[in-house]
Coordinates of C-alpha atoms in Angstrom, one line a residue:
M1136 CA 0.1 0.1 0.0
K1137 CA 2.8 2.5 1.0
F1138 CA 4.6 1.4 -2.2
L1139 CA 1.6 2.4 -4.4
R1140 CA 1.0 5.7 -2.6
R1141 CA 4.9 6.5 -3.1
Q1142 CA 4.6 5.7 -6.7
V1143 CA 1.5 8.1 -7.0
N1144 CA 3.3 10.8 -5.0
K1145 CA 6.5 10.4 -7.0
A1146 CA 4.3 10.8 -10.2
L1147 CA 2.9 14.1 -8.7
S1148 CA 6.2 15.4 -7.2
Y1149 CA 8.3 17.0 -10.1
L1150 CA 6.2 20.2 -9.6
G1151 CA 4.2 21.3 -6.6
Y1152 CA 1.1 21.7 -8.5
D1153 CA 1.0 18.4 -10.5
I1154 CA -2.5 17.1 -10.5
A1155 CA -4.9 13.9 -10.4
I1156 CA -8.0 14.1 -12.6
D1157 CA -11.1 11.9 -12.0
L1158 CA -12.7 12.5 -15.8
G1159 CA -16.2 11.3 -15.0
T1160 CA -19.2 11.1 -17.4
A1161 CA -21.3 13.2 -15.2
N1162 CA -18.7 15.1 -13.0
S1163 CA -14.9 15.7 -13.0
L1164 CA -12.8 16.4 -9.9
V1165 CA -9.2 17.6 -10.0
Y1166 CA -6.9 16.7 -7.1
V1167 CA -3.7 18.8 -6.5
K1168 CA -0.9 17.3 -4.1
D1169 CA -0.9 18.8 -0.6
R1170 CA -4.1 20.8 -1.3
G1171 CA -6.8 18.1 -2.0
I1172 CA -9.7 18.5 -4.4
V1173 CA -9.7 21.9 -5.9
I1174 CA -12.1 21.5 -8.6
Q1175 CA -15.3 19.4 -8.7
E1176 CA -17.6 20.5 -11.7
P1177 CA -20.1 18.6 -14.0
S1178 CA -18.5 17.2 -17.1
V1179 CA -20.7 19.6 -19.3
V1180 CA -19.7 22.0 -22.1
A1181 CA -22.1 24.6 -23.6
I1182 CA -21.6 25.1 -27.5
N1183 CA -23.1 27.4 -30.0
Q1184 CA -24.0 25.0 -32.9
K1185 CA -24.3 27.7 -35.3
T1186 CA -20.5 28.7 -34.9
G1187 CA -19.0 25.7 -33.0
Q1188 CA -17.9 28.2 -30.3
I1189 CA -17.5 26.9 -26.7
L1190 CA -19.5 29.2 -24.4
A1191 CA -19.0 27.6 -21.2
I1192 CA -17.5 24.7 -19.3
G1193 CA -18.4 22.9 -16.1
A1194 CA -20.8 24.4 -13.7
D1195 CA -21.4 27.5 -15.8
A1196 CA -22.3 25.2 -18.7
K1197 CA -24.8 23.2 -16.5
K1198 CA -26.5 26.3 -15.3
M1199 CA -27.3 27.0 -18.9
V1200 CA -29.3 23.8 -19.5
G1201 CA -32.9 24.8 -20.7
R1202 CA -32.3 28.4 -20.2
T1203 CA -30.7 29.2 -23.6
P1204 CA -31.8 29.5 -27.4
A1205 CA -32.2 26.1 -29.2
H1206 CA -28.8 26.7 -31.1
I1207 CA -26.9 26.7 -27.9
V1208 CA -26.5 23.0 -26.4
A1209 CA -25.1 21.5 -23.3
T1210 CA -23.1 18.5 -24.2
R1211 CA -21.2 15.8 -22.4
P1212 CA -17.9 15.0 -24.3
L1213 CA -17.7 11.5 -22.4
V1214 CA -20.2 8.7 -22.7
K1215 CA -20.2 5.9 -20.4
G1216 CA -16.7 6.6 -19.3
V1217 CA -15.0 7.1 -22.7
I1218 CA -14.4 10.0 -25.0
S1219 CA -17.2 10.7 -27.5
D1220 CA -16.0 14.0 -28.6
F1221 CA -12.3 14.4 -28.7
E1222 CA -12.0 18.1 -29.3
V1223 CA -14.6 19.0 -26.7
T1224 CA -12.7 16.9 -24.1
E1225 CA -9.6 18.4 -24.9
Q1226 CA -11.0 21.9 -24.3
M1227 CA -12.6 20.6 -21.0
L1228 CA -9.3 19.3 -20.0
K1229 CA -7.5 22.6 -20.8
Y1230 CA -10.1 24.4 -18.8
F1231 CA -9.5 22.3 -15.7
I1232 CA -5.6 22.7 -15.9
T1233 CA -5.6 26.1 -16.7
K1234 CA -8.0 26.9 -13.9
V1235 CA -5.6 25.2 -11.4
Y1236 CA -2.6 27.0 -13.0
K1237 CA -4.3 30.3 -13.7
K1238 CA -1.6 32.4 -11.8
R1239 CA 1.5 30.7 -13.2
F1240 CA 0.4 28.5 -16.0
F1241 CA 2.6 30.3 -18.7
L1242 CA 5.7 30.6 -16.3
T1243 CA 6.1 26.9 -15.8
P1244 CA 5.9 23.7 -17.7
G1245 CA 2.5 21.9 -17.8
P1246 CA 1.6 19.5 -15.1
R1247 CA 2.3 15.9 -14.9
V1248 CA -1.4 14.4 -14.7
I1249 CA -2.8 11.1 -13.6
I1250 CA -6.2 10.2 -15.0
G1251 CA -8.5 7.4 -14.1
I1252 CA -10.0 5.3 -16.6
P1253 CA -12.5 2.5 -16.7
F1254 CA -11.3 -1.0 -16.5
G1255 CA -10.8 -2.7 -19.8
V1256 CA -11.1 0.1 -22.1
T1257 CA -9.5 -0.3 -25.5
E1258 CA -5.9 1.0 -26.3
V1259 CA -7.5 3.4 -28.8
E1260 CA -9.7 4.8 -25.9
K1261 CA -6.6 5.0 -23.7
K1262 CA -4.8 6.9 -26.5
A1263 CA -7.7 9.5 -26.7
V1264 CA -7.7 10.2 -23.2
R1265 CA -3.8 10.7 -23.1
D1266 CA -3.8 12.8 -26.3
A1267 CA -6.7 15.0 -25.0
A1268 CA -4.7 15.7 -21.9
L1269 CA -1.4 16.4 -23.6
N1270 CA -3.1 18.7 -26.0
G1271 CA -5.0 20.4 -23.1
G1272 CA -1.7 21.4 -21.5
A1273 CA -0.4 18.5 -19.7
R1274 CA 3.4 17.8 -19.8
E1275 CA 3.1 13.9 -19.1
V1276 CA 0.1 11.8 -18.6
F1277 CA -0.3 8.7 -16.5
L1278 CA -3.3 6.4 -16.6
V1279 CA -4.7 4.3 -13.8
D1280 CA -7.5 1.9 -13.7
E1281 CA -10.4 3.4 -11.7
P1282 CA -10.8 0.3 -9.4
M1283 CA -7.4 0.6 -8.3
A1284 CA -7.5 4.5 -7.8
A1285 CA -10.8 4.0 -5.8
A1286 CA -9.2 1.3 -3.6
I1287 CA -6.0 3.5 -2.9
G1288 CA -8.2 6.5 -2.3
A1289 CA -10.1 4.5 0.2
R1290 CA -7.0 3.5 1.9
M1291 CA -7.4 -0.2 1.3
E1292 CA -4.4 -2.4 1.9
V1293 CA -4.1 -3.3 -1.8
Q1294 CA -0.5 -4.7 -1.4
E1295 CA -1.7 -7.2 1.0
A1296 CA -2.5 -11.0 0.1
G1297 CA -6.2 -10.6 1.2
G1298 CA -8.7 -9.5 -1.4
N1299 CA -10.1 -6.1 -1.5
F1300 CA -13.7 -5.7 -3.1
I1301 CA -14.6 -2.5 -4.8
V1302 CA -17.8 -1.4 -6.2
D1303 CA -17.6 2.2 -7.8
I1304 CA -20.9 3.5 -9.2
G1305 CA -20.3 6.5 -11.3
G1306 CA -22.4 8.5 -13.8
G1307 CA -21.6 6.4 -16.9
T1308 CA -19.9 3.2 -15.5
T1309 CA -20.1 0.8 -12.6
E1310 CA -16.7 -0.6 -11.9
V1311 CA -16.8 -4.0 -9.8
A1312 CA -13.3 -5.4 -8.9
V1313 CA -11.2 -7.5 -6.6
I1314 CA -7.9 -6.2 -5.9
S1315 CA -4.9 -8.1 -4.2
L1316 CA -1.1 -8.0 -3.9
G1317 CA -1.0 -4.6 -5.8
G1318 CA -3.0 -5.7 -8.8
V1319 CA -6.4 -6.2 -10.2
V1320 CA -7.4 -10.0 -9.8
Y1321 CA -10.8 -9.4 -11.5
A1322 CA -12.6 -6.6 -12.7
K1323 CA -15.8 -5.8 -14.8
S1324 CA -16.8 -2.4 -16.1
L1325 CA -20.6 -2.0 -16.8
R1326 CA -22.0 0.6 -18.9
I1327 CA -24.9 1.0 -16.3
A1328 CA -24.5 3.7 -13.5
G1329 CA -26.0 6.9 -12.4
D1330 CA -27.0 8.2 -15.8
K1331 CA -28.8 5.0 -16.8
L1332 CA -30.9 5.2 -13.5
S1333 CA -31.9 9.0 -14.2
E1334 CA -33.0 7.6 -17.8
D1335 CA -35.1 4.8 -16.2
I1336 CA -36.9 7.5 -14.2
I1337 CA -37.6 9.5 -17.3
D1338 CA -38.8 6.6 -19.2
F1339 CA -40.9 5.7 -16.1
A1340 CA -42.7 9.0 -15.8
Q1341 CA -43.4 9.0 -19.5
D1342 CA -44.7 5.5 -19.6
Q1343 CA -46.6 5.5 -16.2
F1344 CA -47.8 9.1 -15.9
K1345 CA -47.6 10.6 -19.4
L1346 CA -45.3 13.1 -17.9
L1347 CA -42.3 14.3 -19.9
I1348 CA -39.4 15.4 -17.5
G1349 CA -35.8 16.5 -18.1
E1350 CA -32.4 15.0 -16.9
R1351 CA -32.0 17.6 -14.1
T1352 CA -35.5 16.7 -12.7
A1353 CA -34.9 13.0 -12.8
E1354 CA -31.6 13.3 -11.2
A1355 CA -32.9 15.5 -8.4
V1356 CA -35.6 12.7 -7.7
K1357 CA -33.2 10.0 -7.9
I1358 CA -30.9 11.6 -5.4
G1359 CA -33.8 12.7 -3.1
I1360 CA -35.7 9.5 -2.6
G1361 CA -34.1 6.9 -5.0
S1362 CA -33.0 3.6 -3.3
A1363 CA -32.2 0.0 -4.2
Y1364 CA -34.1 -1.4 -0.9
P1365 CA -37.2 -0.1 0.8
L1366 CA -36.7 2.8 3.0
K1367 CA -37.7 2.7 6.6
E1368 CA -40.0 5.5 6.2
K1369 CA -42.1 6.2 3.1
R1370 CA -41.1 9.4 1.2
A1371 CA -42.7 11.4 -1.5
V1372 CA -41.6 14.3 -3.6
P1373 CA -43.4 16.4 -6.4
L1374 CA -42.7 15.6 -9.9
R1375 CA -42.9 18.6 -12.5
G1376 CA -43.0 18.2 -16.1
R1377 CA -45.2 18.5 -19.2
N1378 CA -48.2 16.2 -19.8
I1379 CA -47.5 14.6 -23.2
V1380 CA -51.2 14.3 -24.0
T1381 CA -52.4 17.8 -23.2
G1382 CA -49.1 19.6 -23.6
L1383 CA -49.6 21.5 -20.3
P1384 CA -47.5 21.7 -17.2
E1385 CA -48.3 19.3 -14.6
E1386 CA -47.3 18.3 -11.2
I1387 CA -47.8 14.8 -9.5
M1388 CA -46.3 13.2 -6.3
V1389 CA -44.2 10.1 -6.6
T1390 CA -42.9 7.9 -3.9
D1391 CA -39.7 6.1 -3.2
T1392 CA -41.6 3.0 -4.2
D1393 CA -42.2 4.4 -7.7
I1394 CA -38.6 5.4 -7.9
R1395 CA -37.3 2.1 -6.9
K1396 CA -39.7 0.3 -9.5
A1397 CA -38.4 2.6 -12.1
M1398 CA -34.7 1.8 -11.6
Q1399 CA -35.2 -1.7 -10.5
K1400 CA -34.0 -3.5 -13.6
S1401 CA -30.7 -1.6 -13.9
V1402 CA -30.0 -2.1 -10.2
K1403 CA -30.6 -5.8 -10.6
L1404 CA -28.0 -5.9 -13.4
I1405 CA -25.3 -4.2 -11.0
V1406 CA -26.3 -6.5 -8.2
D1407 CA -26.1 -9.4 -10.3
E1408 CA -22.5 -8.6 -11.3
I1409 CA -21.7 -8.1 -7.7
K1410 CA -23.0 -11.5 -6.9
N1411 CA -21.0 -13.2 -9.9
T1412 CA -17.8 -11.5 -8.5
V1413 CA -18.2 -12.4 -4.9
E1414 CA -18.9 -16.3 -6.1

C-alpha cells in the first residue's frame, strides 16, 4: 500500500502543483497534491451549434441547460466513461488545467497528470484520453484503472494478500473489482450507472404518468428518494413536467416505491454482477 502511494506521489512530485483528474461522465474532480480536491464540476460543455464556439464549461455550462436558445446546447463529451467528442474533451481538460494553473501556467511547464480510466477500455480509448490531456496542457500523462484508484483513495491495503472488493458506481460506468497484491485480480466495467438510473426515471414518468421530464429533474428525484431497497419511512416528492397528452405543465407526487420500481432492472444488473464477482 505504501509502495503504491509512493508511486502516485512520485508521479505528482516533479512540480508542486501536479494533479490527478477523475474524468467522469457526469462530474470531474481535480486533485492537487497537498491541497486536496480543488475542482469538482459537471463534465458539461455549452456549445453554440451555429458557430461551433464553446461558451461555457463545467458548472457554468450546466447552469445554461434549458435556459438558452435552441442553437446553444449543453453536451457531455464523455459517454459511459469514454471520450465521444475528442476536441470538446480536450477543451474541457484545458479548462481544468488552466484553472488550477491560472496564476502561473505560462511561467512553468505543464503539470504531470494522472487520470483514472474505466477498467478494460481499449488502447484506442486510452490513447484518446492521453492525447486529449497532452493537447490540453499536460506535460506528461499517466493512466490508472479506476478500481485501483478507488481502492487507494479508500486507503485499502491493496498490497496485502487478502482480497479487496470494490464497487464504484459513477455517472456512466459501474466498476466491480477484486484487488490483491498490488494488482487487479478481477474487474468488470458495466455501462450501467447513475445516468442510466436517471434515464430509467425519465422513461418511467413518461410510460406511467404521461409526463415528460428532463435530466435535471430525474437526477434530483433520484438523489432525493431513490433507493435500491425499501426505506424505513415512506417518502414522496413532487415531480414536475409536461403532460405529453395535453401539452400542459403538470405536477404529480411520486413515492420512493415508484422510483425504486423505475430503477429496478438496472439495479438488478449491478447487483447480479456483484454476486457473480463474490461467487
